[in-house]
XYZ file of C-alpha atoms in Angstrom:
557
model
C 0.055 -0.067 -0.160
C 1.011 3.423 -0.625
C 2.647 5.411 2.197
C 0.245 7.961 2.940
C 1.423 11.410 4.234
C -0.548 12.717 7.484
C -3.479 14.673 5.634
C -5.882 16.771 7.782
C -9.373 15.766 7.571
C -11.303 16.736 4.656
C -13.829 19.435 4.924
C -16.481 19.274 3.981
C -17.306 15.720 4.244
C -20.503 15.734 1.991
C -20.666 15.808 -1.760
C -22.883 15.429 -4.783
C -20.012 13.398 -6.701
C -16.994 11.282 -5.476
C -15.009 10.286 -8.526
C -11.942 7.972 -7.790
C -8.979 7.991 -10.705
C -7.956 10.884 -12.766
C -8.255 9.177 -16.024
C -9.521 10.721 -19.249
C -13.344 9.529 -18.417
C -13.009 10.365 -14.875
C -11.431 13.906 -15.226
C -14.059 14.836 -17.960
C -16.896 13.550 -15.560
C -15.449 15.869 -12.704
C -15.116 18.891 -14.869
C -18.340 18.218 -16.211
C -20.202 17.999 -12.914
C -18.191 20.679 -11.482
C -19.242 23.023 -14.072
C -22.907 22.304 -13.218
C -22.657 23.570 -10.023
C -22.077 20.277 -8.008
C -19.772 19.607 -5.328
C -17.301 17.387 -6.359
C -14.462 15.281 -4.575
C -11.518 13.757 -6.876
C -9.317 11.093 -5.433
C -6.659 9.162 -6.908
C -4.460 6.599 -5.042
C -1.572 7.684 -7.206
C 1.052 10.450 -6.585
C 0.238 11.602 -10.081
C -2.553 12.698 -12.115
C -3.746 10.753 -15.476
C -4.136 6.842 -13.695
C -3.806 4.806 -16.746
C -3.666 7.708 -18.984
C -0.518 9.119 -17.107
C 3.028 10.406 -18.895
C 5.624 9.126 -16.361
C 9.283 9.195 -16.320
C 11.271 5.989 -16.954
C 11.648 5.007 -13.059
C 8.200 5.982 -12.466
C 6.764 4.073 -15.249
C 9.057 1.033 -14.147
C 7.514 1.084 -10.790
C 3.914 1.640 -11.744
C 3.903 -1.077 -13.851
C 5.701 -3.660 -11.419
C 3.487 -2.759 -8.652
C 0.321 -2.821 -10.455
C 0.857 -6.175 -12.229
C 1.299 -8.388 -9.131
C -1.103 -11.075 -8.480
C -3.651 -10.257 -5.713
C -2.820 -12.312 -2.511
C -5.100 -15.113 -2.092
C -8.457 -14.772 0.021
C -8.005 -15.897 3.732
C -9.722 -19.059 4.979
C -12.362 -17.095 6.572
C -13.074 -13.439 6.309
C -11.335 -10.673 8.493
C -13.749 -8.658 10.478
C -14.725 -5.434 8.906
C -13.938 -2.359 10.771
C -17.314 -0.839 11.750
C -18.485 2.224 10.461
C -18.359 5.290 12.906
C -22.069 5.365 12.299
C -24.262 2.783 13.643
C -26.581 3.357 10.752
C -24.123 2.033 8.166
C -22.100 -1.250 7.246
C -18.841 -1.307 5.243
C -18.085 -3.514 2.048
C -14.293 -3.613 1.342
C -13.102 -3.128 -1.932
C -9.623 -4.204 -3.445
C -7.520 -3.025 -6.715
C -7.290 -5.819 -9.409
C -4.258 -5.678 -11.865
C -4.634 -4.518 -15.591
C -1.421 -5.826 -16.512
C 0.527 -8.768 -17.161
C 3.623 -10.094 -18.827
C 5.455 -7.015 -17.790
C 9.075 -7.145 -19.679
C 11.348 -4.310 -19.101
C 14.898 -3.986 -20.322
C 17.548 -1.465 -20.464
C 20.367 -1.616 -23.029
C 22.318 1.332 -22.026
C 21.915 1.835 -18.504
C 24.791 4.768 -18.227
C 22.815 6.950 -20.761
C 19.254 6.492 -19.321
C 20.060 6.912 -15.940
C 21.584 10.240 -16.844
C 18.501 11.600 -18.638
C 15.838 9.149 -16.746
C 13.651 12.044 -15.414
C 13.739 13.935 -18.591
C 11.024 11.081 -20.082
C 7.369 11.772 -20.209
C 6.358 8.306 -21.269
C 2.596 7.459 -22.122
C 1.396 4.276 -19.880
C -1.397 3.192 -22.513
C 0.083 4.440 -26.075
C 0.085 4.765 -28.682
C -2.715 7.549 -28.719
C -2.892 10.475 -30.777
C -5.954 13.236 -31.162
C -7.896 13.758 -34.651
C -8.114 17.612 -35.244
C -11.962 17.202 -35.701
C -12.369 14.626 -32.790
C -15.162 14.896 -30.121
C -12.290 15.275 -27.529
C -11.043 18.321 -29.090
C -14.814 19.614 -29.140
C -15.229 18.638 -25.554
C -12.056 20.680 -24.727
C -13.257 24.023 -26.745
C -16.577 23.703 -25.155
C -15.211 23.022 -21.422
C -12.285 25.508 -21.735
C -9.772 22.807 -20.948
C -7.960 23.759 -24.164
C -6.595 26.706 -22.302
C -4.252 24.273 -20.249
C -2.862 21.794 -23.000
C -0.696 22.777 -26.555
C -0.159 20.410 -29.228
C 2.058 19.349 -32.033
C 1.199 17.578 -35.532
C 2.111 14.404 -36.244
C 4.395 14.663 -39.274
C 3.495 11.809 -41.487
C 1.576 8.499 -41.399
C 3.252 5.314 -43.043
C 1.857 1.689 -44.032
C 4.866 -0.972 -43.137
C 5.539 -4.361 -44.341
C 7.927 -7.210 -43.465
C 10.442 -5.942 -46.185
C 10.924 -3.037 -43.685
C 9.648 -0.304 -46.491
C 7.480 2.381 -45.056
C 4.940 3.931 -47.559
C 3.589 7.179 -47.138
C -0.365 7.585 -46.494
C -1.864 9.589 -49.473
C -4.550 11.116 -47.681
C -4.965 14.423 -49.565
C -4.889 15.530 -53.019
C -1.201 17.069 -52.829
C -0.141 13.902 -51.066
C -1.869 11.421 -54.017
C 0.153 13.393 -56.484
C 3.465 13.333 -54.700
C 3.304 9.629 -53.924
C 6.106 7.751 -55.395
C 4.477 4.046 -54.174
C 1.324 4.565 -56.428
C 1.344 4.049 -60.340
C -0.738 6.895 -62.215
C -3.736 4.296 -62.474
C -3.763 3.950 -58.439
C -3.480 7.706 -58.104
C -6.542 8.274 -60.576
C -8.598 5.460 -58.772
C -7.947 6.745 -55.124
C -8.889 10.304 -56.322
C -11.770 9.162 -57.821
C -12.681 7.624 -54.331
C -12.011 10.395 -52.340
C -14.341 12.634 -54.423
C -16.964 10.120 -54.457
C -16.556 10.255 -50.520
C -16.544 13.962 -50.120
C -19.740 14.306 -52.523
C -21.261 11.887 -50.180
C -20.673 14.030 -47.141
C -21.586 17.387 -48.953
C -24.893 18.649 -47.427
C -25.880 19.610 -51.074
C -28.599 17.243 -52.224
C -27.611 17.295 -55.570
C -24.195 15.706 -55.586
C -23.586 12.080 -56.120
C -24.665 10.067 -53.306
C -23.720 6.197 -51.915
C -26.634 4.045 -52.164
C -28.393 2.687 -48.994
C -27.532 -0.707 -50.163
C -23.795 0.068 -50.494
C -24.112 1.839 -46.945
C -25.360 -1.496 -45.478
C -22.721 -3.561 -47.110
C -19.118 -4.606 -45.873
C -16.800 -1.712 -46.316
C -14.194 -3.803 -47.815
C -16.889 -5.140 -50.429
C -17.560 -1.560 -51.353
C -13.641 -0.580 -51.882
C -13.828 -3.570 -53.806
C -16.792 -2.737 -55.811
C -14.757 0.615 -56.425
C -12.016 -1.282 -58.057
C -9.483 -0.439 -55.640
C -6.184 -2.677 -55.683
C -5.583 -4.350 -52.573
C -2.460 -1.924 -51.553
C -4.989 1.116 -51.692
C -7.780 -1.003 -49.630
C -5.237 -1.886 -47.207
C -4.236 1.985 -46.621
C -7.791 3.085 -46.392
C -9.160 0.258 -44.111
C -6.020 0.241 -41.592
C -4.193 3.684 -41.783
C -6.878 6.202 -42.323
C -10.128 3.958 -40.881
C -7.823 2.720 -38.281
C -9.431 -0.654 -38.033
C -7.850 -3.620 -36.188
C -9.266 -6.876 -37.743
C -8.494 -8.429 -41.088
C -11.643 -7.284 -43.099
C -10.753 -9.901 -45.904
C -11.161 -12.898 -43.200
C -14.441 -13.693 -41.912
C -13.308 -16.696 -39.808
C -10.845 -14.051 -37.747
C -12.418 -10.802 -38.292
C -14.568 -10.205 -34.929
C -15.712 -6.303 -36.394
C -16.676 -6.427 -39.888
C -16.898 -2.643 -40.663
C -20.135 -1.553 -42.658
C -19.838 1.244 -45.520
C -21.728 3.310 -43.199
C -19.310 3.334 -40.393
C -16.096 3.260 -42.850
C -17.683 6.427 -44.635
C -17.978 8.355 -40.910
C -14.365 7.179 -40.211
C -12.894 8.755 -43.520
C -15.298 11.801 -42.675
C -13.453 12.274 -39.375
C -10.205 12.054 -41.115
C -10.918 14.226 -44.026
C -12.561 17.194 -41.747
C -9.241 16.842 -39.371
C -6.991 17.344 -42.353
C -8.308 21.054 -42.410
C -9.582 22.056 -39.258
C -6.586 23.994 -37.941
C -4.441 26.037 -40.597
C -1.441 25.242 -38.369
C -1.689 21.816 -38.316
C 0.092 19.659 -40.852
C -2.386 17.090 -41.114
C -5.164 15.086 -39.660
C -3.559 14.018 -36.135
C -2.291 16.106 -33.151
C 0.006 15.189 -29.938
C -0.083 17.192 -26.722
C 3.344 18.413 -25.652
C 4.353 16.839 -22.442
C 2.607 13.966 -23.408
C -0.756 12.349 -23.263
C -0.981 12.975 -19.275
C -1.705 16.470 -20.268
C -5.114 15.787 -21.264
C -6.697 14.628 -18.179
C -4.858 17.420 -16.145
C -6.442 19.988 -18.642
C -9.990 18.634 -17.427
C -8.806 18.448 -13.670
C -7.437 22.039 -13.946
C -10.776 22.859 -15.156
C -12.855 21.011 -12.293
C -10.685 22.825 -10.044
C -11.431 26.255 -11.126
C -15.023 25.140 -11.031
C -14.442 24.287 -6.946
C -13.579 20.451 -7.542
C -11.359 19.365 -4.505
C -8.454 17.216 -5.760
C -6.713 14.666 -3.374
C -3.828 12.534 -4.569
C -2.116 9.700 -2.948
C -5.441 8.615 -1.170
C -6.946 5.230 -1.832
C -10.584 4.353 -0.676
C -10.778 1.229 1.317
C -14.546 0.577 1.690
C -18.017 1.339 0.589
C -20.433 2.693 3.000
C -24.036 1.057 2.745
C -27.206 1.887 4.768
C -27.590 -1.042 7.272
C -31.156 -1.699 6.689
C -31.472 -0.860 2.873
C -28.191 -1.369 1.713
C -28.033 1.882 -0.085
C -24.825 3.394 -0.875
C -23.850 6.421 1.062
C -20.135 6.842 0.899
C -16.703 5.834 1.296
C -14.151 5.178 3.545
C -10.427 6.629 2.778
C -7.182 5.084 3.480
C -6.557 7.563 5.984
C -9.727 6.183 7.855
C -11.977 9.490 7.491
C -15.604 8.395 6.060
C -16.718 10.687 3.335
C -20.389 10.928 2.062
C -22.007 11.437 -1.103
C -24.842 10.837 -3.721
C -23.104 9.284 -6.320
C -19.888 7.546 -7.162
C -17.694 7.143 -10.197
C -14.912 4.231 -9.598
C -11.436 3.405 -11.407
C -11.828 0.317 -13.515
C -9.406 -1.340 -11.246
C -11.671 -0.722 -8.158
C -14.129 -3.848 -7.618
C -16.133 -5.068 -4.273
C -14.444 -7.636 -2.391
C -16.285 -10.876 -2.584
C -15.057 -11.984 1.143
C -16.937 -9.288 2.716
C -20.177 -10.096 1.101
C -20.814 -12.836 3.512
C -21.112 -10.382 6.116
C -24.306 -8.595 4.698
C -27.783 -9.507 4.865
C -29.941 -10.814 1.974
C -31.523 -7.395 1.318
C -28.296 -5.475 1.656
C -26.701 -8.205 -0.975
C -29.565 -7.657 -3.434
C -29.434 -3.955 -2.988
C -25.567 -4.093 -3.614
C -25.589 -6.063 -6.515
C -28.009 -3.454 -8.129
C -25.965 -0.620 -7.582
C -22.527 -1.604 -7.646
C -21.388 -1.938 -11.378
C -19.580 -5.328 -12.740
C -16.783 -3.989 -14.607
C -16.233 -6.930 -16.905
C -12.780 -7.848 -17.992
C -12.765 -8.577 -21.692
C -11.521 -12.025 -23.147
C -9.286 -9.806 -25.296
C -6.183 -7.901 -24.376
C -3.860 -5.274 -25.582
C -0.441 -5.830 -26.104
C 1.633 -2.621 -25.650
C 5.224 -1.959 -26.130
C 7.324 1.472 -25.555
C 11.030 1.685 -27.131
C 13.599 4.552 -26.531
C 15.724 4.763 -29.416
C 18.662 6.615 -30.698
C 17.732 7.993 -34.190
C 14.551 7.953 -36.325
C 12.948 5.049 -37.858
C 12.423 7.734 -40.925
C 15.135 9.815 -41.928
C 14.291 13.570 -40.933
C 10.884 12.796 -39.652
C 10.438 13.094 -35.831
C 6.861 12.203 -35.190
C 5.170 9.644 -37.071
C 2.340 7.054 -37.038
C 3.164 3.701 -38.559
C 0.710 0.761 -39.058
C 1.159 -2.706 -40.032
C -1.995 -4.220 -41.407
C -2.910 -7.922 -40.615
C -0.521 -10.320 -42.124
C 2.020 -7.530 -43.169
C 4.724 -8.859 -41.036
C 3.920 -12.689 -40.783
C 0.866 -14.999 -41.692
C -0.228 -15.509 -38.300
C -0.730 -11.642 -37.563
C -4.487 -11.703 -36.806
C -4.857 -7.651 -36.073
C -3.240 -4.436 -37.252
C -0.284 -3.101 -35.160
C 0.079 0.714 -34.781
C 3.350 2.223 -33.983
C 3.697 5.925 -32.954
C 7.127 7.486 -32.961
C 7.669 10.967 -30.875
C 10.910 13.368 -30.773
C 12.023 15.525 -28.453
C 10.106 18.424 -29.707
C 7.206 17.386 -27.980
C 9.373 17.224 -24.451
C 9.029 13.573 -24.142
C 12.243 12.669 -24.458
C 15.823 14.280 -24.560
C 17.541 15.448 -27.778
C 18.782 12.961 -30.226
C 15.912 10.086 -28.959
C 13.005 9.189 -29.938
C 9.939 6.995 -27.982
C 8.266 4.032 -29.837
C 5.020 3.328 -28.729
C 3.235 0.040 -30.160
C -0.002 -1.676 -29.400
C -1.885 -4.452 -31.191
C -4.848 -6.587 -30.079
C -4.608 -10.341 -28.821
C -6.235 -13.135 -27.265
C -3.199 -14.109 -25.329
C -0.018 -12.667 -23.904
C 2.289 -14.725 -25.869
C 0.463 -13.878 -29.132
C 0.708 -10.216 -28.394
C 4.388 -9.948 -27.732
C 4.942 -12.277 -30.520
C 3.417 -9.341 -32.851
C 5.234 -6.485 -30.762
C 8.351 -7.914 -31.456
C 8.055 -8.607 -35.127
C 7.187 -4.727 -35.692
C 10.172 -3.697 -33.127
C 12.673 -5.948 -35.462
C 11.405 -4.420 -38.528
C 11.865 -0.986 -37.523
C 15.020 -0.991 -35.001
C 18.440 -2.355 -34.830
C 18.338 -4.524 -31.474
C 21.385 -5.527 -29.424
C 23.010 -8.828 -30.665
C 21.742 -10.936 -27.910
C 18.188 -9.738 -28.674
C 18.577 -10.301 -32.477
C 19.717 -14.035 -31.886
C 16.705 -14.393 -29.955
C 14.155 -12.740 -32.449
C 12.143 -15.157 -34.223
C 10.324 -12.587 -36.319
C 10.215 -12.507 -40.401
C 12.125 -9.995 -41.786
C 12.466 -10.243 -45.482
C 15.501 -7.534 -46.317
C 17.376 -6.696 -42.772
C 18.703 -3.411 -43.316
C 19.871 -3.103 -39.340
C 22.787 -0.801 -40.442
C 20.440 2.134 -41.185
C 17.859 1.391 -38.550
C 17.902 3.212 -34.892
C 19.384 1.584 -31.888
C 17.199 0.146 -29.099
C 18.244 1.935 -25.651
C 15.593 0.524 -23.590
C 11.828 -1.287 -23.965
C 9.113 -2.169 -21.956
C 6.511 -4.830 -23.139
C 3.277 -5.616 -21.102
C -0.361 -6.625 -21.838
C -3.178 -4.565 -20.794
C -6.715 -6.218 -19.880
C -9.421 -4.496 -21.289
C -12.316 -3.598 -18.487
C -15.830 -2.394 -20.023
C -17.532 0.102 -17.876
C -20.805 -0.073 -16.579
C -23.114 3.030 -15.644
C -25.095 1.871 -12.350
C -27.862 3.857 -10.369
C -25.598 5.910 -7.859
C -22.032 3.860 -8.496
C -20.498 3.952 -11.768
C -17.306 2.209 -12.983
C -15.145 3.775 -15.714
C -13.816 1.827 -18.564
C -9.862 0.936 -19.008
C -7.864 2.448 -21.761
C -9.062 0.775 -25.204
C -7.487 -0.324 -28.051
C -8.261 2.711 -30.293
C -5.856 5.191 -31.559
C -8.086 8.331 -30.298
C -9.950 9.054 -27.247
C -13.734 9.121 -28.777
C -15.173 6.122 -27.025
C -13.566 7.449 -23.818
C -15.264 10.738 -24.082
C -18.473 9.166 -24.997
C -18.317 7.081 -22.054
C -18.187 10.385 -19.842
C -20.871 12.079 -21.798
C -23.228 9.306 -21.197
C -22.429 8.935 -17.500
C -23.110 12.567 -17.446
C -26.205 12.585 -18.908
C -27.362 9.632 -16.625
C -26.110 11.496 -13.477
C -27.427 15.274 -14.761
C -30.298 14.195 -16.704
C -31.400 16.454 -19.626
C -29.049 19.060 -18.442
C -26.377 20.326 -21.218
C -22.860 19.356 -20.541
C -20.810 22.228 -20.062
C -23.688 24.830 -20.388
C -22.095 27.761 -19.347
C -18.537 27.182 -21.074
C -20.499 27.505 -24.200
C -19.382 31.228 -24.918
C -15.851 30.145 -23.983
C -16.233 27.742 -27.305
C -17.355 30.403 -29.669
C -14.786 32.882 -28.443
C -12.209 29.821 -28.935
C -13.197 29.142 -32.427
C -13.035 32.631 -33.412
C -9.129 32.780 -32.172
C -7.479 30.288 -34.258
C -9.449 27.370 -33.921
C -8.925 27.595 -29.921
C -6.608 24.979 -29.849
C -2.683 25.882 -29.463
C -0.552 23.980 -32.251
C 2.902 24.780 -32.014
C 4.874 24.582 -35.453
């Protein structure tokens, strides 16, 4: 358990809402509730903001992964007696923190250099992740005023990779299509014709050409084939622009076959992002100092509106009405009991089953209704972080690379995403870069194998690592590759959030490249808690002013 500083008792001890965890969804919820006038207490058991979305130094990241990947102790043969509540009208139910991380492997290949610079890193815990310029998270930042607390830089370029080591530019605009050296003249004309059709369909003018309803309900991959797009261009659209995970051509392994309607929506987000901000180089941007700045921006906004923040403060129990079993509050690790009408929990927190035996049938029945069951998905996300000297692409610092399914080896079932970030984003020292990798997987071994294949395709490995690598690389140009200095590999469980009547649980970081579903979870929860009240209603004037002033989002060139 975290060593707690001697906190004085919190005053007041009654709130409209208690939020545990400072991840993206939790921080948006706290900021929205505070903006509406609700009294909010925002807690985090960690000594930093961001929870699973935090950006940490190398030592802090290493410590967090190791301390949050240990197996929980086995339950005692007989449950220990729970400390009674200070109120005779309440009963306490203990909670515990389950681990989201497994198969943690951290390796350092140049300890001297890394020790010298270890505190100059801001490394994301759940990368790779970027922000689309037209993303709902940007809209929410503008509406809430959180955009005043964070700055961004553009992602310079996007590429599609394969086992040969070649990185092909993603032709995502008219100019990029004409400049592309990897496309033939026929392929350029077909791609341009396709983009014109999509833009015509998205136009509000009823006189323009529209995609038929029949085509909109058909699989997107079939529609692309109908447009006579060759496999190379289909792969770019499906995995580097629409950002799909599963092999859309393999019905046996594809768990999410995208319809054309959804595909067009994804292309629309990308197209709108391309031109939203005049000083953004493309569709994607990234926060300076790391993605941990995003939840902190909403936390700062919430604090301005009166939200109270306490870090390094876990909760140890829920407090329930002794007769009805209704939720009343929480017990802090400091021993103080705090009361609220609503409670939002971090995805790691769940009710201890051992304590349920001490409850009456009615209390158990009520508890089963009010406490959400944050389900752990059978699928997982394998994540990797590499610190490298040099760049995977000459003269490019910040880049997104996508390896479509089967592009590295035949058994690769899902796309692998790689995000390279440089010192201009204040995430690492000069002449180094940070690589983030992720892929969906069914097992830890499957996910780690996929990540190692992508790593060996991009990076010059130490001799011992190179001998152990079983990945397939057709043309090894290791002399031109950047050198690996440090690496972390781990697998994260996917926990689905659930909204209860008085107690809700937020989802864990998902497999997506952007924050759309995280923000959507927060918005849905706000609507449930606050009813029909508009989200950040009193901040609407801020959004209008911000849009007039260069889009309201600070993007450095």
